[in-house]
Amino acid sequence: MEGLNQVFPIPLYMNELKLDDNELPIFIDSNIARHEIPELKEKVLEIISNMLQEMGYVDQPLKLNDMWFNRYDEKRPFLEYHFHQNCSWTGTYYPEDANHVMILYNPHANLIQSHYPTVVTPTGFNQEVIHASDIKKGQLIIHPSWMAHQVFWNGGEPSHSISFDVGYELPIGDKEYGSYSE
């Protein structure tokens, strides 16, 4: 429809990323193993930088705050609804075909439910969640750290992913508007 626009969209990157195969770490007492993968780090920072420029922001220096492997199995069949703190972007890379589902929650879902009619056709305007399922090896998902999400294991074989948090290097903001930090 002419004139219909999406205003205040939420940036979400979903695409395939070809990387060299990474050996899964040994998970000792936890289903999380912290391990930085330089090739993935470089690509993620490049993609986020390109996203920022595409959205009209300055090419802000970025830093990887953390990177870790996840294992979903009987010991950790799900990851509760959560956000990521002390970063601006978070995401997940799949080093193998996934046997788990990630659900991303629309932060405006409560407003959509309380003010709009029943959904007939799913669109970017009316979805409360996005189910990232049937994820294949090499898939990369990046989203704002304030976007709630959770993970559910499908059962059967253990499933793995690599998650990361990215923040802005200082300085950030604009002294002219009083929101500057260094």
C-alpha positions as a printed Julia matrix, in Angstrom:
182×3 Matrix{Float64}:
  0.0     0.0    0.0
  1.42    3.34  -0.98
  2.24    5.47   2.03
  2.47    2.57   4.51
  5.87    2.59   6.23
  7.53    0.72   9.04
  8.58    3.37  11.55
 11.1     2.66  14.31
 12.06   -0.79  13.02
 14.24   -3.11  15.08
 17.48   -4.09  13.32
 17.88   -7.85  13.01
 20.63   -9.48  10.97
 20.06  -13.06   9.79
 22.37  -14.46   7.16
 24.8   -17.24   6.4
 28.46  -16.78   7.29
 31.06  -19.16   5.92
 33.8   -19.82   8.49
 36.38  -22.51   8.9
 35.11  -25.4   11.01
 35.67  -24.85  14.72
 36.22  -27.75  17.05
 33.74  -27.84  19.89
 35.32  -27.26  23.29
 35.14  -29.75  26.12
 32.29  -28.76  28.43
 33.45  -29.66  31.96
 31.12  -28.47  34.73
 28.92  -26.2   32.66
 27.09  -26.02  29.36
 28.99  -22.82  28.62
 32.64  -22.64  27.51
 34.21  -19.23  27.02
 36.36  -19.19  23.9
 37.09  -16.39  21.44
 37.26  -17.27  17.75
 39.28  -14.54  15.98
 37.75  -15.14  12.53
 34.19  -14.92  13.93
 35.06  -11.87  16.03
 36.43  -10.04  12.97
 33.38  -10.85  10.83
 30.87   -9.92  13.56
 32.51   -6.54  14.19
 32.59   -5.87  10.43
 28.92   -6.8    9.99
 27.77   -4.67  12.94
 29.84   -1.75  11.64
 28.16   -2.12   8.24
 24.74   -2.36   9.91
 25.36    0.88  11.83
 26.38    2.72   8.67
 23.38    1.34   6.77
 21.11    2.6    9.59
 22.67    6.08   9.35
 25.04    6.03  12.34
 28.67    7.06  12.54
 31.21    4.27  12.0
 31.63    3.74  15.74
 34.61    1.69  16.99
 33.36   -1.62  18.41
 34.74   -4.15  20.85
 33.93   -7.76  21.6
 32.89   -7.97  25.24
 32.56  -11.75  25.4
 32.23  -14.88  23.26
 31.18  -18.34  24.41
 30.04  -21.75  23.22
 26.62  -23.02  24.33
 25.58  -26.64  24.66
 21.9   -27.59  24.9
 21.12  -31.07  26.2
 19.48  -32.82  29.18
 21.51  -30.67  31.61
 20.48  -27.42  29.92
 17.34  -27.95  27.83
 16.39  -24.27  27.72
 17.63  -20.79  28.41
 15.11  -18.5   30.12
 13.73  -15.31  28.59
 16.58  -12.81  28.97
 18.44   -9.73  27.75
 22.2    -9.03  27.57
 23.67   -6.36  29.82
 26.63   -4.02  29.34
 26.66   -4.29  25.56
 24.76   -2.93  22.58
 24.58   -5.95  20.28
 24.4    -9.66  20.86
 24.11  -12.61  18.6
 24.62  -16.26  17.83
 26.59  -18.21  15.26
 25.78  -21.84  14.53
 28.88  -24.01  13.94
 26.62  -26.97  13.11
 22.99  -27.6   12.2
 21.07  -26.6   15.32
 18.83  -28.87  17.33
 17.4   -25.97  19.3
 15.09  -23.01  18.67
 15.74  -19.38  19.54
 12.7   -17.17  20.07
 13.09  -13.41  19.68
 10.41  -11.28  21.36
  8.98   -8.1   19.93
  9.41   -5.42  22.63
  6.12   -3.85  21.49
  4.08   -7.07  21.71
  2.04   -5.86  24.69
  0.96   -2.79  22.72
  0.13   -4.84  19.65
 -2.04   -7.23  21.68
 -3.96   -4.56  23.51
 -4.8    -2.27  20.62
 -5.12   -4.26  17.43
 -7.44   -6.91  15.95
 -6.68  -10.58  15.34
 -3.77  -11.26  12.97
 -4.89  -12.61   9.59
 -1.57  -12.42   7.74
  1.76  -12.34   9.62
  3.79   -9.23   8.76
  6.56   -7.16  10.3
  3.85   -5.01  11.87
  1.98   -7.67  13.87
  4.36  -10.4   15.02
  4.92  -10.9   18.73
  7.8   -13.36  18.32
 10.14  -14.72  15.69
 11.01  -18.41  15.91
 14.51  -19.08  14.6
 14.21  -22.81  14.0
 15.65  -25.32  11.54
 18.87  -23.33  11.69
 21.66  -24.65   9.5
 25.41  -24.61   9.97
 26.85  -21.17   9.27
 23.76  -19.15  10.21
 24.5   -15.89  12.02
 21.91  -13.85  13.93
 22.68  -10.4   15.39
 20.19   -8.24  17.29
 20.15   -5.39  19.82
 21.07   -6.58  23.31
 17.8    -5.17  24.7
 15.72   -7.56  22.58
 14.43  -10.36  24.8
 15.01  -13.9   23.64
 15.09  -17.48  24.9
 16.23  -20.88  23.69
 14.63  -24.34  23.73
 16.43  -27.6   22.98
 14.45  -30.02  20.78
 15.72  -33.15  22.55
 17.79  -35.92  21.05
 21.33  -35.01  20.1
 23.06  -32.15  21.95
 23.01  -28.84  20.09
 25.68  -26.14  20.03
 25.97  -22.46  19.2
 28.46  -19.65  19.73
 27.15  -16.46  21.33
 28.78  -13.07  21.67
 28.26   -9.58  23.07
 29.55   -6.45  21.34
 29.81   -2.97  22.81
 30.87    0.44  21.58
 34.32    1.7   22.34
 34.35    5.14  23.88
 33.91    7.98  23.19
 30.26    7.72  22.27
 27.55   10.33  22.03
 27.77   13.97  21.15
 29.1    16.7   23.48
 26.76   19.18  21.8
 23.75   17.35  23.29
 25.2    16.48  26.69
 25.12   12.74  26.22
 28.81   12.19  25.71
 30.97    9.65  27.49
 34.71    8.95  27.31
